[in-house]
Amino acid sequence: MSQAQRPLSPHIQVYKPQLTSVLSITHRATGLALAVGTLLLVWWLFAVAAGADAFAAAQSFWYSWIGRLLLLGWSWSLFFHLCNGIRHLCWDAGWGFELKTTYRSGWTVVVASIVLTLIAWIAGYWVRG
Amino acid sequence: MSEETRLRSPLGRALGLGSAKEGVAHWWAQRVTAVALVPLVLWFVAALVALTGADRSTVVAWLREPFPAIVTVLLLIAGLYHMSLGIQVVIEDYIHNEATKISAIVLNKLVAFAIAAAGIFAVLRIAFQG
């Protein structure tokens, strides 16, 4: 039952990063980022419920440069996780396992997440005037 | 199933370390919440974008309407459920000490419930009290 002589499978550090593996870990990273974002969403809902002072404090945070930077990161994380999540659902349905299709869907996710983020931010600035 | 086609070793059966038969439920719940979150998230982001620069009374008036209040509560339920399922997989992948792993999984579930309860409370308070 000695385990010392068992062959070990190579781990991630010996592989060259590929689109597929990078998007896979990015899906997990954006999911964790969204978990933190959810905490701040609930904090914002509490600020709305608490009254004018709390709301003003929350808004001044979100409109500050650090608040905007966090929102930019979270909005891209959200759109990436959404698009790549749909890609995962397609895989679950048995579609898109060809290597060529996997790369094409991967790049589609990257472009779509950036385009959707830009649309949301342009719309936000346009609404604010 | 005959004895020849059984793939688990006698030792594995004796140790009882096989499937707990709960993996499919976790996997399926992650997919169901994912599908639910697609329209919920798109709607919520669009609503927040429309509220950019709005004052408190506008936000309150928006959440006092039944549809936004109900959909925001649904978003919190589906989102935090999906979040706890996802974080559980991360815990199971990276924490190898059994006691720490189980503690982290339990804590993850309890925290998700608490955040969901807090968020729903805030929405209902806005919806009913303004």
PDB file of C-alpha atoms in Angstrom:
ATOM      1  CA  MET A   1       0.000   0.000   0.000  1.00  0.00           C
ATOM      2  CA  SER A   2       3.037   2.277  -0.355  1.00  0.00           C
ATOM      3  CA  GLN A   3       2.081   5.538  -2.037  1.00  0.00           C
ATOM      4  CA  ALA A   4       5.609   6.840  -2.613  1.00  0.00           C
ATOM      5  CA  GLN A   5       6.107   5.303  -6.068  1.00  0.00           C
ATOM      6  CA  ARG A   6       2.759   6.368  -7.518  1.00  0.00           C
ATOM      7  CA  PRO A   7       3.014   8.554 -10.626  1.00  0.00           C
ATOM      8  CA  LEU A   8       1.860  12.114  -9.968  1.00  0.00           C
ATOM      9  CA  SER A   9      -0.206  14.005 -12.473  1.00  0.00           C
ATOM     10  CA  PRO A  10       1.363  17.320 -13.452  1.00  0.00           C
ATOM     11  CA  HIS A  11      -0.197  20.268 -11.629  1.00  0.00           C
ATOM     12  CA  ILE A  12      -1.079  23.708 -13.002  1.00  0.00           C
ATOM     13  CA  GLN A  13       2.366  25.277 -12.504  1.00  0.00           C
ATOM     14  CA  VAL A  14       3.928  23.147 -15.275  1.00  0.00           C
ATOM     15  CA  TYR A  15       1.302  24.057 -17.852  1.00  0.00           C
ATOM     16  CA  LYS A  16       1.447  27.050 -20.145  1.00  0.00           C
ATOM     17  CA  PRO A  17      -1.659  29.187 -19.427  1.00  0.00           C
ATOM     18  CA  GLN A  18      -4.327  28.623 -22.065  1.00  0.00           C
ATOM     19  CA  LEU A  19      -7.567  30.474 -22.740  1.00  0.00           C
ATOM     20  CA  THR A  20      -9.588  27.533 -21.422  1.00  0.00           C
ATOM     21  CA  SER A  21      -7.743  27.249 -18.103  1.00  0.00           C
ATOM     22  CA  VAL A  22      -7.503  31.027 -17.615  1.00  0.00           C
ATOM     23  CA  LEU A  23     -11.273  31.454 -18.162  1.00  0.00           C
ATOM     24  CA  SER A  24     -11.934  28.534 -15.807  1.00  0.00           C
ATOM     25  CA  ILE A  25     -10.036  30.085 -12.889  1.00  0.00           C
ATOM     26  CA  THR A  26     -11.431  33.534 -13.792  1.00  0.00           C
ATOM     27  CA  HIS A  27     -14.939  32.082 -13.435  1.00  0.00           C
ATOM     28  CA  ARG A  28     -14.098  31.034  -9.876  1.00  0.00           C
ATOM     29  CA  ALA A  29     -12.342  34.328  -9.072  1.00  0.00           C
ATOM     30  CA  THR A  30     -15.237  36.436 -10.386  1.00  0.00           C
ATOM     31  CA  GLY A  31     -17.660  34.244  -8.395  1.00  0.00           C
ATOM     32  CA  LEU A  32     -15.744  35.022  -5.196  1.00  0.00           C
ATOM     33  CA  ALA A  33     -15.601  38.725  -6.106  1.00  0.00           C
ATOM     34  CA  LEU A  34     -19.372  38.684  -6.598  1.00  0.00           C
ATOM     35  CA  ALA A  35     -19.795  37.141  -3.134  1.00  0.00           C
ATOM     36  CA  VAL A  36     -18.065  40.214  -1.662  1.00  0.00           C
ATOM     37  CA  GLY A  37     -20.164  42.431  -3.934  1.00  0.00           C
ATOM     38  CA  THR A  38     -23.323  40.781  -2.597  1.00  0.00           C
ATOM     39  CA  LEU A  39     -22.343  41.803   0.948  1.00  0.00           C
ATOM     40  CA  LEU A  40     -22.059  45.416  -0.198  1.00  0.00           C
ATOM     41  CA  LEU A  41     -25.352  45.154  -2.082  1.00  0.00           C
ATOM     42  CA  VAL A  42     -27.071  44.138   1.173  1.00  0.00           C
ATOM     43  CA  TRP A  43     -25.249  46.959   2.964  1.00  0.00           C
ATOM     44  CA  TRP A  44     -26.591  49.379   0.333  1.00  0.00           C
ATOM     45  CA  LEU A  45     -30.165  48.035   0.786  1.00  0.00           C
ATOM     46  CA  PHE A  46     -29.773  48.620   4.534  1.00  0.00           C
ATOM     47  CA  ALA A  47     -28.565  52.157   3.844  1.00  0.00           C
ATOM     48  CA  VAL A  48     -31.652  52.799   1.698  1.00  0.00           C
ATOM     49  CA  ALA A  49     -33.877  51.400   4.475  1.00  0.00           C
ATOM     50  CA  ALA A  50     -32.113  53.284   7.286  1.00  0.00           C
ATOM     51  CA  GLY A  51     -32.868  56.796   6.056  1.00  0.00           C
ATOM     52  CA  ALA A  52     -31.499  59.904   4.398  1.00  0.00           C
ATOM     53  CA  ASP A  53     -28.145  60.145   6.243  1.00  0.00           C
ATOM     54  CA  ALA A  54     -27.167  56.502   5.743  1.00  0.00           C
ATOM     55  CA  PHE A  55     -28.253  56.696   2.094  1.00  0.00           C
ATOM     56  CA  ALA A  56     -26.187  59.831   1.498  1.00  0.00           C
ATOM     57  CA  ALA A  57     -23.128  58.173   3.085  1.00  0.00           C
ATOM     58  CA  ALA A  58     -23.546  55.061   0.931  1.00  0.00           C
ATOM     59  CA  GLN A  59     -24.021  57.090  -2.250  1.00  0.00           C
ATOM     60  CA  SER A  60     -20.950  59.248  -1.554  1.00  0.00           C
ATOM     61  CA  PHE A  61     -18.973  56.018  -1.198  1.00  0.00           C
ATOM     62  CA  TRP A  62     -20.279  54.518  -4.468  1.00  0.00           C
ATOM     63  CA  TYR A  63     -19.705  57.750  -6.400  1.00  0.00           C
ATOM     64  CA  SER A  64     -16.145  58.180  -5.067  1.00  0.00           C
ATOM     65  CA  TRP A  65     -13.302  57.006  -7.317  1.00  0.00           C
ATOM     66  CA  ILE A  66     -12.697  53.911  -5.174  1.00  0.00           C
ATOM     67  CA  GLY A  67     -16.421  53.135  -5.184  1.00  0.00           C
ATOM     68  CA  ARG A  68     -16.536  53.492  -8.964  1.00  0.00           C
ATOM     69  CA  LEU A  69     -13.458  51.286  -9.341  1.00  0.00           C
ATOM     70  CA  LEU A  70     -15.110  48.574  -7.207  1.00  0.00           C
ATOM     71  CA  LEU A  71     -18.347  48.888  -9.194  1.00  0.00           C
ATOM     72  CA  LEU A  72     -16.391  48.653 -12.459  1.00  0.00           C
ATOM     73  CA  GLY A  73     -14.686  45.471 -11.245  1.00  0.00           C
ATOM     74  CA  TRP A  74     -17.925  43.994  -9.974  1.00  0.00           C
ATOM     75  CA  SER A  75     -19.946  44.869 -13.062  1.00  0.00           C
ATOM     76  CA  TRP A  76     -17.344  43.195 -15.299  1.00  0.00           C
ATOM     77  CA  SER A  77     -17.162  40.218 -12.883  1.00  0.00           C
ATOM     78  CA  LEU A  78     -20.950  39.929 -13.013  1.00  0.00           C
ATOM     79  CA  PHE A  79     -21.113  40.013 -16.811  1.00  0.00           C
ATOM     80  CA  PHE A  80     -18.177  37.620 -17.146  1.00  0.00           C
ATOM     81  CA  HIS A  81     -19.666  35.139 -14.650  1.00  0.00           C
ATOM     82  CA  LEU A  82     -23.048  35.490 -16.394  1.00  0.00           C
ATOM     83  CA  CYS A  83     -21.672  34.899 -19.923  1.00  0.00           C
ATOM     84  CA  ASN A  84     -19.291  32.134 -18.891  1.00  0.00           C
ATOM     85  CA  GLY A  85     -22.062  30.610 -16.767  1.00  0.00           C
ATOM     86  CA  ILE A  86     -24.241  30.372 -19.881  1.00  0.00           C
ATOM     87  CA  ARG A  87     -21.231  28.728 -21.596  1.00  0.00           C
ATOM     88  CA  HIS A  88     -21.145  26.210 -18.741  1.00  0.00           C
ATOM     89  CA  LEU A  89     -24.891  25.553 -19.114  1.00  0.00           C
ATOM     90  CA  CYS A  90     -24.314  24.856 -22.832  1.00  0.00           C
ATOM     91  CA  TRP A  91     -21.609  22.330 -21.885  1.00  0.00           C
ATOM     92  CA  ASP A  92     -24.049  20.770 -19.392  1.00  0.00           C
ATOM     93  CA  ALA A  93     -26.487  20.330 -22.287  1.00  0.00           C
ATOM     94  CA  GLY A  94     -23.729  18.565 -24.213  1.00  0.00           C
ATOM     95  CA  TRP A  95     -22.983  21.393 -26.638  1.00  0.00           C
ATOM     96  CA  GLY A  96     -19.629  22.991 -27.497  1.00  0.00           C
ATOM     97  CA  PHE A  97     -17.016  20.428 -26.477  1.00  0.00           C
ATOM     98  CA  GLU A  98     -15.086  20.595 -29.776  1.00  0.00           C
ATOM     99  CA  LEU A  99     -11.740  22.305 -29.161  1.00  0.00           C
ATOM    100  CA  LYS A 100     -12.433  24.899 -31.848  1.00  0.00           C
ATOM    101  CA  THR A 101     -15.909  25.631 -30.427  1.00  0.00           C
ATOM    102  CA  THR A 102     -14.505  25.856 -26.881  1.00  0.00           C
ATOM    103  CA  TYR A 103     -12.031  28.549 -27.980  1.00  0.00           C
ATOM    104  CA  ARG A 104     -14.650  30.389 -30.008  1.00  0.00           C
ATOM    105  CA  SER A 105     -17.148  30.408 -27.115  1.00  0.00           C
ATOM    106  CA  GLY A 106     -14.328  31.452 -24.755  1.00  0.00           C
ATOM    107  CA  TRP A 107     -13.389  34.503 -26.805  1.00  0.00           C
ATOM    108  CA  THR A 108     -17.102  35.294 -27.240  1.00  0.00           C
ATOM    109  CA  VAL A 109     -17.438  35.371 -23.446  1.00  0.00           C
ATOM    110  CA  VAL A 110     -14.423  37.703 -23.097  1.00  0.00           C
ATOM    111  CA  VAL A 111     -15.713  40.142 -25.740  1.00  0.00           C
ATOM    112  CA  ALA A 112     -19.363  39.958 -24.590  1.00  0.00           C
ATOM    113  CA  SER A 113     -18.444  40.637 -20.946  1.00  0.00           C
ATOM    114  CA  ILE A 114     -16.443  43.741 -21.919  1.00  0.00           C
ATOM    115  CA  VAL A 115     -19.144  45.002 -24.314  1.00  0.00           C
ATOM    116  CA  LEU A 116     -21.928  44.501 -21.732  1.00  0.00           C
ATOM    117  CA  THR A 117     -19.855  46.304 -19.066  1.00  0.00           C
ATOM    118  CA  LEU A 118     -19.281  49.229 -21.446  1.00  0.00           C
ATOM    119  CA  ILE A 119     -22.994  49.369 -22.323  1.00  0.00           C
ATOM    120  CA  ALA A 120     -23.965  49.414 -18.632  1.00  0.00           C
ATOM    121  CA  TRP A 121     -21.477  52.200 -17.817  1.00  0.00           C
ATOM    122  CA  ILE A 122     -22.310  54.327 -20.853  1.00  0.00           C
ATOM    123  CA  ALA A 123     -26.014  53.929 -19.986  1.00  0.00           C
ATOM    124  CA  GLY A 124     -25.289  54.867 -16.340  1.00  0.00           C
ATOM    125  CA  TYR A 125     -23.432  58.064 -17.280  1.00  0.00           C
ATOM    126  CA  TRP A 126     -26.104  58.855 -19.860  1.00  0.00           C
ATOM    127  CA  VAL A 127     -28.908  58.449 -17.238  1.00  0.00           C
ATOM    128  CA  ARG A 128     -27.047  60.660 -14.797  1.00  0.00           C
ATOM    129  CA  GLY A 129     -26.537  63.286 -17.492  1.00  0.00           C
TER     130      GLY A 129
ATOM    131  CA  MET B   1     -25.840  -5.896  -9.908  1.00  0.00           C
ATOM    132  CA  SER B   2     -23.652  -8.993  -9.888  1.00  0.00           C
ATOM    133  CA  GLU B   3     -20.504  -9.275  -7.814  1.00  0.00           C
ATOM    134  CA  GLU B   4     -18.275  -9.057 -10.943  1.00  0.00           C
ATOM    135  CA  THR B   5     -19.612  -5.689 -12.114  1.00  0.00           C
ATOM    136  CA  ARG B   6     -19.312  -4.002  -8.727  1.00  0.00           C
ATOM    137  CA  LEU B   7     -16.501  -1.512  -9.076  1.00  0.00           C
ATOM    138  CA  ARG B   8     -15.882  -0.576  -5.439  1.00  0.00           C
ATOM    139  CA  SER B   9     -13.274  -2.563  -3.556  1.00  0.00           C
ATOM    140  CA  PRO B  10     -14.337  -4.521  -0.441  1.00  0.00           C
ATOM    141  CA  LEU B  11     -12.137  -2.170   1.605  1.00  0.00           C
ATOM    142  CA  GLY B  12     -13.856   0.886   0.108  1.00  0.00           C
ATOM    143  CA  ARG B  13     -17.269  -0.569   0.959  1.00  0.00           C
ATOM    144  CA  ALA B  14     -16.167  -1.384   4.508  1.00  0.00           C
ATOM    145  CA  LEU B  15     -14.829   2.149   5.086  1.00  0.00           C
ATOM    146  CA  GLY B  16     -18.041   3.655   3.772  1.00  0.00           C
ATOM    147  CA  LEU B  17     -16.185   6.441   2.003  1.00  0.00           C
ATOM    148  CA  GLY B  18     -18.094   6.221  -1.238  1.00  0.00           C
ATOM    149  CA  SER B  19     -20.575   8.674  -2.656  1.00  0.00           C
ATOM    150  CA  ALA B  20     -22.878  10.280  -0.114  1.00  0.00           C
ATOM    151  CA  LYS B  21     -25.409  10.407  -2.996  1.00  0.00           C
ATOM    152  CA  GLU B  22     -25.850  14.149  -2.509  1.00  0.00           C
ATOM    153  CA  GLY B  23     -23.606  15.359  -5.316  1.00  0.00           C
ATOM    154  CA  VAL B  24     -26.362  15.458  -7.910  1.00  0.00           C
ATOM    155  CA  ALA B  25     -28.603  17.597  -5.679  1.00  0.00           C
ATOM    156  CA  HIS B  26     -25.792  20.163  -5.231  1.00  0.00           C
ATOM    157  CA  TRP B  27     -24.955  20.145  -8.958  1.00  0.00           C
ATOM    158  CA  TRP B  28     -28.611  20.440  -9.968  1.00  0.00           C
ATOM    159  CA  ALA B  29     -29.376  23.257  -7.501  1.00  0.00           C
ATOM    160  CA  GLN B  30     -26.381  25.187  -8.845  1.00  0.00           C
ATOM    161  CA  ARG B  31     -27.793  24.904 -12.383  1.00  0.00           C
ATOM    162  CA  VAL B  32     -31.382  25.755 -11.416  1.00  0.00           C
ATOM    163  CA  THR B  33     -30.265  28.876  -9.523  1.00  0.00           C
ATOM    164  CA  ALA B  34     -27.947  29.786 -12.422  1.00  0.00           C
ATOM    165  CA  VAL B  35     -30.817  29.666 -14.920  1.00  0.00           C
ATOM    166  CA  ALA B  36     -33.026  31.715 -12.558  1.00  0.00           C
ATOM    167  CA  LEU B  37     -30.255  34.275 -12.052  1.00  0.00           C
ATOM    168  CA  VAL B  38     -29.859  35.057 -15.773  1.00  0.00           C
ATOM    169  CA  PRO B  39     -33.089  37.134 -16.059  1.00  0.00           C
ATOM    170  CA  LEU B  40     -32.949  38.280 -12.396  1.00  0.00           C
ATOM    171  CA  VAL B  41     -29.424  39.711 -12.733  1.00  0.00           C
ATOM    172  CA  LEU B  42     -30.087  41.337 -16.117  1.00  0.00           C
ATOM    173  CA  TRP B  43     -33.233  42.965 -14.744  1.00  0.00           C
ATOM    174  CA  PHE B  44     -31.507  44.152 -11.553  1.00  0.00           C
ATOM    175  CA  VAL B  45     -28.494  45.643 -13.355  1.00  0.00           C
ATOM    176  CA  ALA B  46     -30.804  47.450 -15.780  1.00  0.00           C
ATOM    177  CA  ALA B  47     -32.838  48.769 -12.820  1.00  0.00           C
ATOM    178  CA  LEU B  48     -29.700  49.971 -10.972  1.00  0.00           C
ATOM    179  CA  VAL B  49     -28.370  51.649 -14.122  1.00  0.00           C
ATOM    180  CA  ALA B  50     -31.717  53.440 -14.496  1.00  0.00           C
ATOM    181  CA  LEU B  51     -31.380  54.571 -10.846  1.00  0.00           C
ATOM    182  CA  THR B  52     -27.893  56.077 -11.352  1.00  0.00           C
ATOM    183  CA  GLY B  53     -27.777  59.422  -9.554  1.00  0.00           C
ATOM    184  CA  ALA B  54     -31.294  58.975  -8.152  1.00  0.00           C
ATOM    185  CA  ASP B  55     -32.115  60.424  -4.721  1.00  0.00           C
ATOM    186  CA  ARG B  56     -33.386  58.266  -1.851  1.00  0.00           C
ATOM    187  CA  SER B  57     -37.075  58.969  -2.430  1.00  0.00           C
ATOM    188  CA  THR B  58     -36.792  57.707  -6.026  1.00  0.00           C
ATOM    189  CA  VAL B  59     -35.076  54.492  -4.889  1.00  0.00           C
ATOM    190  CA  VAL B  60     -37.673  53.997  -2.133  1.00  0.00           C
ATOM    191  CA  ALA B  61     -40.572  54.643  -4.527  1.00  0.00           C
ATOM    192  CA  TRP B  62     -39.077  52.046  -6.893  1.00  0.00           C
ATOM    193  CA  LEU B  63     -38.749  49.373  -4.188  1.00  0.00           C
ATOM    194  CA  ARG B  64     -42.268  50.079  -2.896  1.00  0.00           C
ATOM    195  CA  GLU B  65     -43.703  48.740  -6.134  1.00  0.00           C
ATOM    196  CA  PRO B  66     -44.617  45.036  -5.828  1.00  0.00           C
ATOM    197  CA  PHE B  67     -42.693  43.849  -8.894  1.00  0.00           C
ATOM    198  CA  PRO B  68     -39.265  45.345  -8.054  1.00  0.00           C
ATOM    199  CA  ALA B  69     -39.608  44.327  -4.383  1.00  0.00           C
ATOM    200  CA  ILE B  70     -40.553  40.719  -5.189  1.00  0.00           C
ATOM    201  CA  VAL B  71     -37.901  40.344  -7.909  1.00  0.00           C
ATOM    202  CA  THR B  72     -35.208  41.824  -5.639  1.00  0.00           C
ATOM    203  CA  VAL B  73     -36.162  39.297  -2.921  1.00  0.00           C
ATOM    204  CA  LEU B  74     -35.997  36.495  -5.529  1.00  0.00           C
ATOM    205  CA  LEU B  75     -32.590  37.776  -6.627  1.00  0.00           C
ATOM    206  CA  LEU B  76     -31.345  37.653  -3.018  1.00  0.00           C
ATOM    207  CA  ILE B  77     -32.668  34.108  -2.495  1.00  0.00           C
ATOM    208  CA  ALA B  78     -31.349  32.689  -5.793  1.00  0.00           C
ATOM    209  CA  GLY B  79     -28.110  34.694  -5.589  1.00  0.00           C
ATOM    210  CA  LEU B  80     -27.171  33.724  -2.046  1.00  0.00           C
ATOM    211  CA  TYR B  81     -28.172  30.101  -2.608  1.00  0.00           C
ATOM    212  CA  HIS B  82     -25.992  30.028  -5.745  1.00  0.00           C
ATOM    213  CA  MET B  83     -23.201  31.800  -3.828  1.00  0.00           C
ATOM    214  CA  SER B  84     -23.214  29.292  -0.956  1.00  0.00           C
ATOM    215  CA  LEU B  85     -23.128  26.359  -3.411  1.00  0.00           C
ATOM    216  CA  GLY B  86     -20.204  27.909  -5.291  1.00  0.00           C
ATOM    217  CA  ILE B  87     -18.197  28.780  -2.169  1.00  0.00           C
ATOM    218  CA  GLN B  88     -18.772  25.242  -0.868  1.00  0.00           C
ATOM    219  CA  VAL B  89     -17.046  23.829  -3.968  1.00  0.00           C
ATOM    220  CA  VAL B  90     -14.106  26.203  -3.433  1.00  0.00           C
ATOM    221  CA  ILE B  91     -13.862  25.105   0.226  1.00  0.00           C
ATOM    222  CA  GLU B  92     -13.989  21.415  -0.764  1.00  0.00           C
ATOM    223  CA  ASP B  93     -11.260  21.970  -3.384  1.00  0.00           C
ATOM    224  CA  TYR B  94      -8.765  23.871  -1.256  1.00  0.00           C
ATOM    225  CA  ILE B  95      -9.286  22.899   2.395  1.00  0.00           C
ATOM    226  CA  HIS B  96      -8.024  19.391   3.073  1.00  0.00           C
ATOM    227  CA  ASN B  97      -8.195  19.220   6.871  1.00  0.00           C
ATOM    228  CA  GLU B  98     -11.500  17.433   7.520  1.00  0.00           C
ATOM    229  CA  ALA B  99     -12.506  19.374  10.659  1.00  0.00           C
ATOM    230  CA  THR B 100     -11.639  22.760   9.139  1.00  0.00           C
ATOM    231  CA  LYS B 101     -13.402  21.827   5.900  1.00  0.00           C
ATOM    232  CA  ILE B 102     -16.668  20.779   7.547  1.00  0.00           C
ATOM    233  CA  SER B 103     -16.605  23.825   9.856  1.00  0.00           C
ATOM    234  CA  ALA B 104     -16.063  26.110   6.857  1.00  0.00           C
ATOM    235  CA  ILE B 105     -18.918  24.471   4.926  1.00  0.00           C
ATOM    236  CA  VAL B 106     -21.317  24.863   7.862  1.00  0.00           C
ATOM    237  CA  LEU B 107     -20.205  28.467   8.456  1.00  0.00           C
ATOM    238  CA  ASN B 108     -20.621  29.223   4.728  1.00  0.00           C
ATOM    239  CA  LYS B 109     -24.224  27.962   4.778  1.00  0.00           C
ATOM    240  CA  LEU B 110     -25.113  29.859   7.975  1.00  0.00           C
ATOM    241  CA  VAL B 111     -23.558  33.120   6.733  1.00  0.00           C
ATOM    242  CA  ALA B 112     -25.417  32.795   3.401  1.00  0.00           C
ATOM    243  CA  PHE B 113     -28.726  32.352   5.259  1.00  0.00           C
ATOM    244  CA  ALA B 114     -27.948  35.355   7.500  1.00  0.00           C
ATOM    245  CA  ILE B 115     -27.057  37.641   4.568  1.00  0.00           C
ATOM    246  CA  ALA B 116     -30.182  36.554   2.688  1.00  0.00           C
ATOM    247  CA  ALA B 117     -32.356  37.222   5.760  1.00  0.00           C
ATOM    248  CA  ALA B 118     -30.739  40.645   6.257  1.00  0.00           C
ATOM    249  CA  GLY B 119     -31.191  41.599   2.599  1.00  0.00           C
ATOM    250  CA  ILE B 120     -34.815  40.455   2.487  1.00  0.00           C
ATOM    251  CA  PHE B 121     -35.511  42.332   5.733  1.00  0.00           C
ATOM    252  CA  ALA B 122     -34.079  45.531   4.237  1.00  0.00           C
ATOM    253  CA  VAL B 123     -36.185  45.176   1.061  1.00  0.00           C
ATOM    254  CA  LEU B 124     -39.386  44.494   3.037  1.00  0.00           C
ATOM    255  CA  ARG B 125     -38.705  47.409   5.357  1.00  0.00           C
ATOM    256  CA  ILE B 126     -38.324  49.740   2.388  1.00  0.00           C
ATOM    257  CA  ALA B 127     -41.395  48.232   0.695  1.00  0.00           C
ATOM    258  CA  PHE B 128     -43.669  48.518   3.724  1.00  0.00           C
ATOM    259  CA  GLN B 129     -42.255  51.498   5.626  1.00  0.00           C
ATOM    260  CA  GLY B 130     -40.568  53.602   2.964  1.00  0.00           C
TER     261      GLY B 130
END
